[in-house]
PDB file of N, CA, C and O in Angstrom, chain B, residues numbered from 101:
ATOM      1  N   MET B 101    -124.621 -10.205-211.640  1.00  0.00           N
ATOM      2  CA  MET B 101    -125.000  -9.614-210.857  1.00  0.00           C
ATOM      3  C   MET B 101    -124.167  -9.577-209.651  1.00  0.00           C
ATOM      4  O   MET B 101    -124.862  -9.541-208.636  1.00  0.00           O
ATOM      5  N   ASP B 102    -122.274  -9.573-209.321  1.00  0.00           N
ATOM      6  CA  ASP B 102    -120.930  -9.088-208.572  1.00  0.00           C
ATOM      7  C   ASP B 102    -121.162  -8.719-207.483  1.00  0.00           C
ATOM      8  O   ASP B 102    -120.388  -8.725-206.525  1.00  0.00           O
ATOM      9  N   GLU B 103    -123.063  -8.091-207.547  1.00  0.00           N
ATOM     10  CA  GLU B 103    -123.002  -7.428-205.838  1.00  0.00           C
ATOM     11  C   GLU B 103    -123.912  -8.885-205.038  1.00  0.00           C
ATOM     12  O   GLU B 103    -124.984  -8.778-204.443  1.00  0.00           O
ATOM     13  N   PHE B 104    -123.687  -9.258-205.097  1.00  0.00           N
ATOM     14  CA  PHE B 104    -124.403 -10.491-205.082  1.00  0.00           C
ATOM     15  C   PHE B 104    -123.530 -11.804-204.677  1.00  0.00           C
ATOM     16  O   PHE B 104    -124.045 -12.633-203.926  1.00  0.00           O
ATOM     17  N   GLU B 105    -122.032 -12.019-205.239  1.00  0.00           N
ATOM     18  CA  GLU B 105    -121.644 -12.458-204.679  1.00  0.00           C
ATOM     19  C   GLU B 105    -120.611 -12.499-203.538  1.00  0.00           C
ATOM     20  O   GLU B 105    -119.797 -11.611-203.287  1.00  0.00           O
ATOM     21  N   LEU B 106    -120.757 -13.589-202.929  1.00  0.00           N
ATOM     22  CA  LEU B 106    -119.993 -14.567-201.291  1.00  0.00           C
ATOM     23  C   LEU B 106    -118.947 -14.410-201.503  1.00  0.00           C
ATOM     24  O   LEU B 106    -118.306 -14.951-202.404  1.00  0.00           O
ATOM     25  N   LEU B 107    -118.325 -13.157-200.231  1.00  0.00           N
ATOM     26  CA  LEU B 107    -116.810 -13.707-200.549  1.00  0.00           C
ATOM     27  C   LEU B 107    -116.043 -14.682-199.421  1.00  0.00           C
ATOM     28  O   LEU B 107    -114.865 -15.035-199.359  1.00  0.00           O
ATOM     29  N   ASP B 108    -117.015 -14.931-198.685  1.00  0.00           N
ATOM     30  CA  ASP B 108    -116.371 -16.005-197.745  1.00  0.00           C
ATOM     31  C   ASP B 108    -117.689 -17.114-198.357  1.00  0.00           C
ATOM     32  O   ASP B 108    -118.826 -16.656-198.474  1.00  0.00           O
ATOM     33  N   PRO B 109    -117.421 -18.432-198.682  1.00  0.00           N
ATOM     34  CA  PRO B 109    -118.295 -19.153-199.362  1.00  0.00           C
ATOM     35  C   PRO B 109    -119.024 -20.068-198.499  1.00  0.00           C
ATOM     36  O   PRO B 109    -119.636 -20.998-199.023  1.00  0.00           O
ATOM     37  N   TRP B 110    -119.032 -19.874-196.898  1.00  0.00           N
ATOM     38  CA  TRP B 110    -119.880 -20.743-195.965  1.00  0.00           C
ATOM     39  C   TRP B 110    -120.683 -18.548-194.757  1.00  0.00           C
ATOM     40  O   TRP B 110    -120.933 -18.190-193.606  1.00  0.00           O
ATOM     41  N   SER B 111    -120.685 -17.934-196.219  1.00  0.00           N
ATOM     42  CA  SER B 111    -121.225 -17.078-195.164  1.00  0.00           C
ATOM     43  C   SER B 111    -122.397 -17.013-194.269  1.00  0.00           C
ATOM     44  O   SER B 111    -122.586 -16.459-193.186  1.00  0.00           O
ATOM     45  N   ILE B 112    -123.390 -18.001-195.317  1.00  0.00           N
ATOM     46  CA  ILE B 112    -125.211 -18.117-194.977  1.00  0.00           C
ATOM     47  C   ILE B 112    -125.078 -18.998-193.456  1.00  0.00           C
ATOM     48  O   ILE B 112    -124.513 -20.072-193.251  1.00  0.00           O
ATOM     49  N   GLU B 113    -125.553 -18.428-192.845  1.00  0.00           N
ATOM     50  CA  GLU B 113    -126.425 -19.075-191.164  1.00  0.00           C
ATOM     51  C   GLU B 113    -127.437 -19.395-191.262  1.00  0.00           C
ATOM     52  O   GLU B 113    -128.191 -18.436-191.097  1.00  0.00           O
ATOM     53  N   MET B 114    -127.948 -20.300-191.460  1.00  0.00           N
ATOM     54  CA  MET B 114    -129.337 -20.644-191.355  1.00  0.00           C
ATOM     55  C   MET B 114    -130.146 -22.007-190.231  1.00  0.00           C
ATOM     56  O   MET B 114    -130.228 -23.235-190.267  1.00  0.00           O
ATOM     57  N   LEU B 115    -130.633 -20.860-189.284  1.00  0.00           N
ATOM     58  CA  LEU B 115    -131.249 -21.751-188.468  1.00  0.00           C
ATOM     59  C   LEU B 115    -132.037 -22.436-188.536  1.00  0.00           C
ATOM     60  O   LEU B 115    -131.890 -23.573-188.090  1.00  0.00           O
ATOM     61  N   ALA B 116    -133.255 -22.018-189.146  1.00  0.00           N
ATOM     62  CA  ALA B 116    -134.261 -22.609-189.397  1.00  0.00           C
ATOM     63  C   ALA B 116    -134.917 -23.475-190.566  1.00  0.00           C
ATOM     64  O   ALA B 116    -134.913 -23.013-191.707  1.00  0.00           O
ATOM     65  N   PRO B 117    -135.338 -24.408-190.368  1.00  0.00           N
ATOM     66  CA  PRO B 117    -135.057 -25.376-191.476  1.00  0.00           C
ATOM     67  C   PRO B 117    -135.586 -24.855-193.010  1.00  0.00           C
ATOM     68  O   PRO B 117    -136.377 -23.920-193.136  1.00  0.00           O
ATOM     69  N   ILE B 118    -134.979 -25.666-194.230  1.00  0.00           N
ATOM     70  CA  ILE B 118    -135.689 -24.919-195.232  1.00  0.00           C
ATOM     71  C   ILE B 118    -135.825 -26.128-195.698  1.00  0.00           C
ATOM     72  O   ILE B 118    -135.172 -27.172-195.678  1.00  0.00           O
ATOM     73  N   VAL B 119    -137.701 -25.430-196.501  1.00  0.00           N
ATOM     74  CA  VAL B 119    -138.397 -26.640-197.206  1.00  0.00           C
ATOM     75  C   VAL B 119    -138.536 -26.609-198.153  1.00  0.00           C
ATOM     76  O   VAL B 119    -138.352 -25.492-198.636  1.00  0.00           O
ATOM     77  N   VAL B 120    -138.907 -27.622-199.048  1.00  0.00           N
ATOM     78  CA  VAL B 120    -138.374 -27.860-200.281  1.00  0.00           C
ATOM     79  C   VAL B 120    -139.522 -27.730-200.954  1.00  0.00           C
ATOM     80  O   VAL B 120    -138.841 -27.468-201.945  1.00  0.00           O
ATOM     81  N   ALA B 121    -140.722 -27.657-201.397  1.00  0.00           N
ATOM     82  CA  ALA B 121    -142.451 -28.227-201.802  1.00  0.00           C
ATOM     83  C   ALA B 121    -142.118 -29.307-201.487  1.00  0.00           C
ATOM     84  O   ALA B 121    -141.018 -29.693-201.092  1.00  0.00           O
ATOM     85  N   GLY B 122    -143.675 -30.219-201.752  1.00  0.00           N
ATOM     86  CA  GLY B 122    -142.980 -31.509-202.014  1.00  0.00           C
ATOM     87  C   GLY B 122    -142.163 -32.264-201.412  1.00  0.00           C
ATOM     88  O   GLY B 122    -142.608 -33.401-201.251  1.00  0.00           O
ATOM     89  N   GLU B 123    -140.840 -32.035-200.893  1.00  0.00           N
ATOM     90  CA  GLU B 123    -140.303 -32.693-199.910  1.00  0.00           C
ATOM     91  C   GLU B 123    -140.637 -32.793-199.026  1.00  0.00           C
ATOM     92  O   GLU B 123    -140.827 -33.923-198.576  1.00  0.00           O
ATOM     93  N   GLY B 124    -140.964 -31.368-198.089  1.00  0.00           N
ATOM     94  CA  GLY B 124    -140.263 -31.324-196.620  1.00  0.00           C
ATOM     95  C   GLY B 124    -138.532 -31.236-196.334  1.00  0.00           C
ATOM     96  O   GLY B 124    -137.531 -31.326-197.044  1.00  0.00           O
ATOM     97  N   PRO B 125    -138.771 -31.039-195.077  1.00  0.00           N
ATOM     98  CA  PRO B 125    -137.432 -30.054-194.702  1.00  0.00           C
ATOM     99  C   PRO B 125    -135.913 -31.013-195.149  1.00  0.00           C
ATOM    100  O   PRO B 125    -135.683 -32.222-195.129  1.00  0.00           O
ATOM    101  N   MET B 126    -135.170 -29.951-195.495  1.00  0.00           N
ATOM    102  CA  MET B 126    -134.111 -30.583-195.735  1.00  0.00           C
ATOM    103  C   MET B 126    -133.372 -31.249-194.231  1.00  0.00           C
ATOM    104  O   MET B 126    -133.476 -31.002-193.029  1.00  0.00           O
ATOM    105  N   ALA B 127    -132.694 -32.089-194.966  1.00  0.00           N
ATOM    106  CA  ALA B 127    -132.069 -32.782-194.153  1.00  0.00           C
ATOM    107  C   ALA B 127    -129.873 -33.061-193.280  1.00  0.00           C
ATOM    108  O   ALA B 127    -129.242 -32.641-192.310  1.00  0.00           O
ATOM    109  N   CYS B 128    -129.842 -33.180-193.433  1.00  0.00           N
ATOM    110  CA  CYS B 128    -128.203 -33.450-193.585  1.00  0.00           C
ATOM    111  C   CYS B 128    -128.292 -35.205-193.106  1.00  0.00           C
ATOM    112  O   CYS B 128    -128.754 -35.795-192.130  1.00  0.00           O
ATOM    113  N   PRO B 129    -127.220 -35.838-195.014  1.00  0.00           N
ATOM    114  CA  PRO B 129    -126.747 -37.225-194.810  1.00  0.00           C
ATOM    115  C   PRO B 129    -125.962 -37.254-194.330  1.00  0.00           C
ATOM    116  O   PRO B 129    -125.382 -38.330-194.478  1.00  0.00           O
ATOM    117  N   GLY B 130    -125.570 -36.708-193.823  1.00  0.00           N
ATOM    118  CA  GLY B 130    -124.159 -36.891-192.012  1.00  0.00           C
ATOM    119  C   GLY B 130    -125.971 -37.624-190.502  1.00  0.00           C
ATOM    120  O   GLY B 130    -126.295 -38.598-189.823  1.00  0.00           O
ATOM    121  N   CYS B 131    -126.419 -36.311-190.855  1.00  0.00           N
ATOM    122  CA  CYS B 131    -126.536 -36.968-188.984  1.00  0.00           C
ATOM    123  C   CYS B 131    -128.297 -36.792-188.797  1.00  0.00           C
ATOM    124  O   CYS B 131    -128.971 -36.939-187.778  1.00  0.00           O
ATOM    125  N   ALA B 132    -128.785 -36.372-190.386  1.00  0.00           N
ATOM    126  CA  ALA B 132    -130.234 -36.251-190.630  1.00  0.00           C
ATOM    127  C   ALA B 132    -130.736 -34.370-189.392  1.00  0.00           C
ATOM    128  O   ALA B 132    -131.923 -34.195-189.117  1.00  0.00           O
ATOM    129  N   ALA B 133    -130.154 -33.799-189.120  1.00  0.00           N
ATOM    130  CA  ALA B 133    -130.034 -32.914-188.095  1.00  0.00           C
ATOM    131  C   ALA B 133    -130.942 -31.907-189.718  1.00  0.00           C
ATOM    132  O   ALA B 133    -130.596 -32.370-190.805  1.00  0.00           O
ATOM    133  N   VAL B 134    -131.926 -30.738-189.786  1.00  0.00           N
ATOM    134  CA  VAL B 134    -133.241 -30.712-189.845  1.00  0.00           C
ATOM    135  C   VAL B 134    -133.083 -28.444-189.914  1.00  0.00           C
ATOM    136  O   VAL B 134    -133.732 -27.466-190.288  1.00  0.00           O
ATOM    137  N   THR B 135    -131.641 -28.838-189.197  1.00  0.00           N
ATOM    138  CA  THR B 135    -131.303 -27.241-188.345  1.00  0.00           C
ATOM    139  C   THR B 135    -129.854 -26.718-188.674  1.00  0.00           C
ATOM    140  O   THR B 135    -129.075 -27.595-189.046  1.00  0.00           O
ATOM    141  N   GLY B 136    -129.432 -25.608-188.609  1.00  0.00           N
ATOM    142  CA  GLY B 136    -128.074 -25.924-188.082  1.00  0.00           C
ATOM    143  C   GLY B 136    -127.203 -25.615-189.897  1.00  0.00           C
ATOM    144  O   GLY B 136    -126.078 -26.045-189.639  1.00  0.00           O
ATOM    145  N   PHE B 137    -127.168 -25.355-190.748  1.00  0.00           N
ATOM    146  CA  PHE B 137    -126.557 -25.591-191.893  1.00  0.00           C
ATOM    147  C   PHE B 137    -126.389 -24.305-192.252  1.00  0.00           C
ATOM    148  O   PHE B 137    -127.264 -23.457-192.079  1.00  0.00           O
ATOM    149  N   SER B 138    -125.071 -24.029-192.861  1.00  0.00           N
ATOM    150  CA  SER B 138    -124.356 -22.904-193.109  1.00  0.00           C
ATOM    151  C   SER B 138    -124.487 -23.145-195.219  1.00  0.00           C
ATOM    152  O   SER B 138    -124.611 -24.203-195.837  1.00  0.00           O
ATOM    153  N   ALA B 139    -124.415 -22.053-195.637  1.00  0.00           N
ATOM    154  CA  ALA B 139    -124.654 -22.458-197.004  1.00  0.00           C
ATOM    155  C   ALA B 139    -123.703 -21.567-197.630  1.00  0.00           C
ATOM    156  O   ALA B 139    -123.514 -20.392-197.315  1.00  0.00           O
ATOM    157  N   GLY B 140    -122.801 -22.576-199.039  1.00  0.00           N
ATOM    158  CA  GLY B 140    -122.167 -22.261-199.808  1.00  0.00           C
ATOM    159  C   GLY B 140    -122.034 -21.303-201.111  1.00  0.00           C
ATOM    160  O   GLY B 140    -123.207 -21.106-201.429  1.00  0.00           O
ATOM    161  N   GLY B 141    -121.531 -20.882-201.666  1.00  0.00           N
ATOM    162  CA  GLY B 141    -121.940 -20.638-202.709  1.00  0.00           C
ATOM    163  C   GLY B 141    -121.477 -19.509-204.070  1.00  0.00           C
ATOM    164  O   GLY B 141    -120.268 -19.689-203.920  1.00  0.00           O
ATOM    165  N   ARG B 142    -121.506 -19.103-204.550  1.00  0.00           N
ATOM    166  CA  ARG B 142    -122.016 -17.744-205.901  1.00  0.00           C
ATOM    167  C   ARG B 142    -122.977 -17.690-205.562  1.00  0.00           C
ATOM    168  O   ARG B 142    -123.516 -18.174-204.567  1.00  0.00           O
ATOM    169  N   TRP B 143    -123.631 -16.577-207.012  1.00  0.00           N
ATOM    170  CA  TRP B 143    -124.454 -16.569-207.332  1.00  0.00           C
ATOM    171  C   TRP B 143    -124.458 -17.064-209.092  1.00  0.00           C
ATOM    172  O   TRP B 143    -124.042 -16.383-210.029  1.00  0.00           O
ATOM    173  N   GLY B 144    -125.348 -19.096-209.185  1.00  0.00           N
ATOM    174  CA  GLY B 144    -125.598 -19.158-211.373  1.00  0.00           C
ATOM    175  C   GLY B 144    -124.633 -20.427-209.844  1.00  0.00           C
ATOM    176  O   GLY B 144    -124.792 -21.619-210.103  1.00  0.00           O
ATOM    177  N   ASP B 145    -123.965 -20.206-208.779  1.00  0.00           N
ATOM    178  CA  ASP B 145    -123.904 -22.114-208.396  1.00  0.00           C
ATOM    179  C   ASP B 145    -124.804 -22.585-207.808  1.00  0.00           C
ATOM    180  O   ASP B 145    -125.491 -22.156-206.881  1.00  0.00           O
ATOM    181  N   PRO B 146    -124.807 -23.532-208.381  1.00  0.00           N
ATOM    182  CA  PRO B 146    -125.205 -24.602-207.357  1.00  0.00           C
ATOM    183  C   PRO B 146    -124.955 -24.516-205.651  1.00  0.00           C
ATOM    184  O   PRO B 146    -123.872 -24.271-205.120  1.00  0.00           O
ATOM    185  N   VAL B 147    -126.043 -24.742-205.058  1.00  0.00           N
ATOM    186  CA  VAL B 147    -125.409 -24.382-203.125  1.00  0.00           C
ATOM    187  C   VAL B 147    -124.960 -26.294-202.750  1.00  0.00           C
ATOM    188  O   VAL B 147    -125.312 -27.392-203.181  1.00  0.00           O
ATOM    189  N   ARG B 148    -124.022 -25.764-201.727  1.00  0.00           N
ATOM    190  CA  ARG B 148    -123.168 -26.745-201.246  1.00  0.00           C
ATOM    191  C   ARG B 148    -123.567 -26.633-199.817  1.00  0.00           C
ATOM    192  O   ARG B 148    -123.378 -25.478-199.435  1.00  0.00           O
ATOM    193  N   MET B 149    -124.196 -27.637-198.597  1.00  0.00           N
ATOM    194  CA  MET B 149    -124.262 -27.181-197.356  1.00  0.00           C
ATOM    195  C   MET B 149    -123.444 -27.678-196.325  1.00  0.00           C
ATOM    196  O   MET B 149    -122.345 -28.192-196.533  1.00  0.00           O
ATOM    197  N   ARG B 150    -123.800 -27.579-195.559  1.00  0.00           N
ATOM    198  CA  ARG B 150    -122.628 -28.122-194.080  1.00  0.00           C
ATOM    199  C   ARG B 150    -123.380 -27.927-192.897  1.00  0.00           C
ATOM    200  O   ARG B 150    -124.145 -26.990-192.669  1.00  0.00           O
ATOM    201  N   CYS B 151    -123.059 -29.048-192.035  1.00  0.00           N
ATOM    202  CA  CYS B 151    -124.188 -28.754-191.248  1.00  0.00           C
ATOM    203  C   CYS B 151    -122.820 -28.928-189.757  1.00  0.00           C
ATOM    204  O   CYS B 151    -121.656 -29.296-189.596  1.00  0.00           O
ATOM    205  N   ARG B 152    -123.778 -28.470-189.114  1.00  0.00           N
ATOM    206  CA  ARG B 152    -123.319 -28.711-187.780  1.00  0.00           C
ATOM    207  C   ARG B 152    -121.648 -30.066-187.263  1.00  0.00           C
ATOM    208  O   ARG B 152    -120.475 -30.123-186.894  1.00  0.00           O
ATOM    209  N   CYS B 153    -122.676 -30.726-187.590  1.00  0.00           N
ATOM    210  CA  CYS B 153    -121.564 -32.172-187.411  1.00  0.00           C
ATOM    211  C   CYS B 153    -120.381 -32.308-189.024  1.00  0.00           C
ATOM    212  O   CYS B 153    -119.832 -33.388-189.241  1.00  0.00           O
ATOM    213  N   GLY B 154    -120.260 -31.673-189.528  1.00  0.00           N
ATOM    214  CA  GLY B 154    -118.066 -31.174-189.814  1.00  0.00           C
ATOM    215  C   GLY B 154    -119.284 -32.229-192.041  1.00  0.00           C
ATOM    216  O   GLY B 154    -118.800 -32.133-193.169  1.00  0.00           O
ATOM    217  N   HIS B 155    -120.344 -32.794-191.781  1.00  0.00           N
ATOM    218  CA  HIS B 155    -120.897 -32.886-192.998  1.00  0.00           C
ATOM    219  C   HIS B 155    -121.482 -31.971-194.157  1.00  0.00           C
ATOM    220  O   HIS B 155    -122.677 -31.680-194.202  1.00  0.00           O
ATOM    221  N   ASP B 156    -120.382 -31.462-195.261  1.00  0.00           N
ATOM    222  CA  ASP B 156    -120.632 -31.848-196.730  1.00  0.00           C
ATOM    223  C   ASP B 156    -121.618 -32.119-196.885  1.00  0.00           C
ATOM    224  O   ASP B 156    -122.298 -32.776-196.097  1.00  0.00           O
ATOM    225  N   TRP B 157    -122.259 -31.322-198.834  1.00  0.00           N
ATOM    226  CA  TRP B 157    -122.960 -31.760-199.090  1.00  0.00           C
ATOM    227  C   TRP B 157    -123.670 -30.745-200.273  1.00  0.00           C
ATOM    228  O   TRP B 157    -123.700 -29.525-200.110  1.00  0.00           O
ATOM    229  N   LEU B 158    -124.280 -31.466-201.580  1.00  0.00           N
ATOM    230  CA  LEU B 158    -124.508 -30.591-202.151  1.00  0.00           C
ATOM    231  C   LEU B 158    -125.486 -31.363-202.660  1.00  0.00           C
ATOM    232  O   LEU B 158    -125.411 -32.179-203.578  1.00  0.00           O
ATOM    233  N   PRO B 159    -126.786 -30.922-201.730  1.00  0.00           N
ATOM    234  CA  PRO B 159    -128.407 -30.808-201.974  1.00  0.00           C
ATOM    235  C   PRO B 159    -129.203 -31.361-203.280  1.00  0.00           C
ATOM    236  O   PRO B 159    -130.404 -31.101-203.204  1.00  0.00           O
ATOM    237  N   PHE B 160    -128.850 -32.017-204.386  1.00  0.00           N
ATOM    238  CA  PHE B 160    -130.209 -31.650-205.360  1.00  0.00           C
ATOM    239  C   PHE B 160    -129.492 -31.629-206.853  1.00  0.00           C
ATOM    240  O   PHE B 160    -129.649 -31.117-207.961  1.00  0.00           O
ATOM    241  N   GLU B 161    -128.500 -32.628-206.065  1.00  0.00           N
ATOM    242  CA  GLU B 161    -127.576 -33.331-207.432  1.00  0.00           C
ATOM    243  C   GLU B 161    -128.137 -33.747-208.888  1.00  0.00           C
ATOM    244  O   GLU B 161    -127.782 -33.949-210.049  1.00  0.00           O
ATOM    245  N   ASP B 162    -129.177 -33.738-208.092  1.00  0.00           N
ATOM    246  CA  ASP B 162    -130.081 -34.443-209.649  1.00  0.00           C
ATOM    247  C   ASP B 162    -130.500 -33.476-210.332  1.00  0.00           C
ATOM    248  O   ASP B 162    -130.745 -33.807-211.492  1.00  0.00           O
ATOM    249  N   ASP B 163    -130.744 -32.075-210.025  1.00  0.00           N
ATOM    250  CA  ASP B 163    -131.590 -30.928-210.131  1.00  0.00           C
ATOM    251  C   ASP B 163    -130.982 -29.909-209.496  1.00  0.00           C
ATOM    252  O   ASP B 163    -131.160 -29.371-208.403  1.00  0.00           O
ATOM    253  N   PRO B 164    -129.453 -29.573-211.314  1.00  0.00           N
ATOM    254  CA  PRO B 164    -128.318 -28.970-210.945  1.00  0.00           C
ATOM    255  C   PRO B 164    -129.706 -27.351-210.961  1.00  0.00           C
ATOM    256  O   PRO B 164    -129.607 -26.589-210.000  1.00  0.00           O
ATOM    257  N   GLU B 165    -130.860 -27.011-212.076  1.00  0.00           N
ATOM    258  CA  GLU B 165    -131.471 -26.034-211.410  1.00  0.00           C
ATOM    259  C   GLU B 165    -131.743 -25.634-210.503  1.00  0.00           C
ATOM    260  O   GLU B 165    -131.899 -24.422-210.352  1.00  0.00           O
ATOM    261  N   LEU B 166    -131.933 -26.680-209.372  1.00  0.00           N
ATOM    262  CA  LEU B 166    -133.056 -26.290-208.590  1.00  0.00           C
ATOM    263  C   LEU B 166    -132.041 -25.804-206.693  1.00  0.00           C
ATOM    264  O   LEU B 166    -132.315 -25.429-205.553  1.00  0.00           O
ATOM    265  N   SER B 167    -130.760 -26.207-207.615  1.00  0.00           N
ATOM    266  CA  SER B 167    -129.998 -26.252-206.652  1.00  0.00           C
ATOM    267  C   SER B 167    -129.302 -24.696-206.313  1.00  0.00           C
ATOM    268  O   SER B 167    -129.097 -24.227-205.193  1.00  0.00           O
ATOM    269  N   ARG B 168    -129.014 -24.068-207.628  1.00  0.00           N
ATOM    270  CA  ARG B 168    -128.789 -23.379-208.252  1.00  0.00           C
ATOM    271  C   ARG B 168    -129.970 -21.909-207.434  1.00  0.00           C
ATOM    272  O   ARG B 168    -129.860 -20.967-206.649  1.00  0.00           O
ATOM    273  N   GLU B 169    -131.256 -22.737-208.483  1.00  0.00           N
ATOM    274  CA  GLU B 169    -132.814 -21.698-207.906  1.00  0.00           C
ATOM    275  C   GLU B 169    -132.272 -21.361-206.058  1.00  0.00           C
ATOM    276  O   GLU B 169    -132.348 -20.197-205.666  1.00  0.00           O
ATOM    277  N   LEU B 170    -131.885 -22.197-205.316  1.00  0.00           N
ATOM    278  CA  LEU B 170    -131.713 -22.699-204.061  1.00  0.00           C
ATOM    279  C   LEU B 170    -130.564 -21.459-202.917  1.00  0.00           C
ATOM    280  O   LEU B 170    -130.639 -21.056-201.756  1.00  0.00           O
ATOM    281  N   MET B 171    -129.674 -21.265-203.984  1.00  0.00           N
ATOM    282  CA  MET B 171    -128.152 -20.836-204.223  1.00  0.00           C
ATOM    283  C   MET B 171    -128.993 -19.388-203.831  1.00  0.00           C
ATOM    284  O   MET B 171    -129.068 -18.835-202.734  1.00  0.00           O
ATOM    285  N   LYS B 172    -129.630 -18.963-205.218  1.00  0.00           N
ATOM    286  CA  LYS B 172    -129.853 -17.677-205.699  1.00  0.00           C
ATOM    287  C   LYS B 172    -130.951 -17.182-204.514  1.00  0.00           C
ATOM    288  O   LYS B 172    -130.903 -16.046-204.043  1.00  0.00           O
ATOM    289  N   GLU B 173    -132.074 -18.319-204.044  1.00  0.00           N
ATOM    290  CA  GLU B 173    -132.812 -17.231-202.951  1.00  0.00           C
ATOM    291  C   GLU B 173    -131.857 -16.720-201.443  1.00  0.00           C
ATOM    292  O   GLU B 173    -131.869 -15.666-200.807  1.00  0.00           O
ATOM    293  N   LEU B 174    -130.945 -18.227-201.234  1.00  0.00           N
ATOM    294  CA  LEU B 174    -130.739 -18.410-200.124  1.00  0.00           C
ATOM    295  C   LEU B 174    -129.756 -16.721-199.722  1.00  0.00           C
ATOM    296  O   LEU B 174    -129.726 -16.135-198.639  1.00  0.00           O
ATOM    297  N   ILE B 175    -128.998 -16.290-201.160  1.00  0.00           N
ATOM    298  CA  ILE B 175    -128.578 -15.008-201.194  1.00  0.00           C
ATOM    299  C   ILE B 175    -129.278 -14.025-201.280  1.00  0.00           C
ATOM    300  O   ILE B 175    -128.891 -12.878-201.500  1.00  0.00           O
ATOM    301  N   ILE B 176    -129.972 -14.259-201.173  1.00  0.00           N
ATOM    302  CA  ILE B 176    -131.177 -12.546-201.252  1.00  0.00           C
ATOM    303  C   ILE B 176    -131.485 -12.593-200.398  1.00  0.00           C
ATOM    304  O   ILE B 176    -131.729 -11.455-199.996  1.00  0.00           O
ATOM    305  N   ALA B 177    -131.685 -13.339-199.670  1.00  0.00           N
ATOM    306  CA  ALA B 177    -132.464 -13.201-198.610  1.00  0.00           C
ATOM    307  C   ALA B 177    -131.979 -13.124-197.049  1.00  0.00           C
ATOM    308  O   ALA B 177    -132.629 -13.017-196.009  1.00  0.00           O
ATOM    309  N   ALA B 178    -130.037 -13.259-197.399  1.00  0.00           N
ATOM    310  CA  ALA B 178    -129.035 -13.121-196.611  1.00  0.00           C
ATOM    311  C   ALA B 178    -128.773 -11.340-197.336  1.00  0.00           C
ATOM    312  O   ALA B 178    -128.343 -10.292-196.853  1.00  0.00           O
ATOM    313  N   GLN B 179    -128.947 -11.474-197.790  1.00  0.00           N
ATOM    314  CA  GLN B 179    -128.892  -9.437-198.062  1.00  0.00           C
ATOM    315  C   GLN B 179    -129.546  -9.069-197.360  1.00  0.00           C
ATOM    316  O   GLN B 179    -129.291  -8.301-196.432  1.00  0.00           O
ATOM    317  N   SER B 180    -130.918  -9.721-197.760  1.00  0.00           N
ATOM    318  CA  SER B 180    -131.841  -8.541-197.407  1.00  0.00           C
ATOM    319  C   SER B 180    -132.053  -8.180-195.473  1.00  0.00           C
ATOM    320  O   SER B 180    -132.598  -7.243-194.889  1.00  0.00           O
ATOM    321  N   GLU B 181    -131.147  -9.738-194.838  1.00  0.00           N
ATOM    322  CA  GLU B 181    -131.640  -9.708-193.904  1.00  0.00           C
ATOM    323  C   GLU B 181    -130.182  -8.323-193.104  1.00  0.00           C
ATOM    324  O   GLU B 181    -130.348  -7.563-192.150  1.00  0.00           O
ATOM    325  N   GLN B 182    -129.323  -8.441-193.697  1.00  0.00           N
ATOM    326  CA  GLN B 182    -128.189  -7.041-193.880  1.00  0.00           C
ATOM    327  C   GLN B 182    -127.840  -5.239-193.449  1.00  0.00           C
ATOM    328  O   GLN B 182    -126.819  -4.691-193.866  1.00  0.00           O
TER     329      GLN B 182
END
């Protein structure tokens, strides 16, 4: 799905919290913020997150499939907003 690849790895900005079923909102491990993240990655990659505080992390490291699915959903959402 090359048309969904991101050239800028931090091009998806999220202002609203990311809520994962059964887990509540995703929070930055560095500062505990639940908004203001950027996501990076390409289709099929695990999602990488960056907080406004400067902390980078890989959410769902113990579940790479969930991480890849979140990256795909974020790419689709970003494409639909353009």
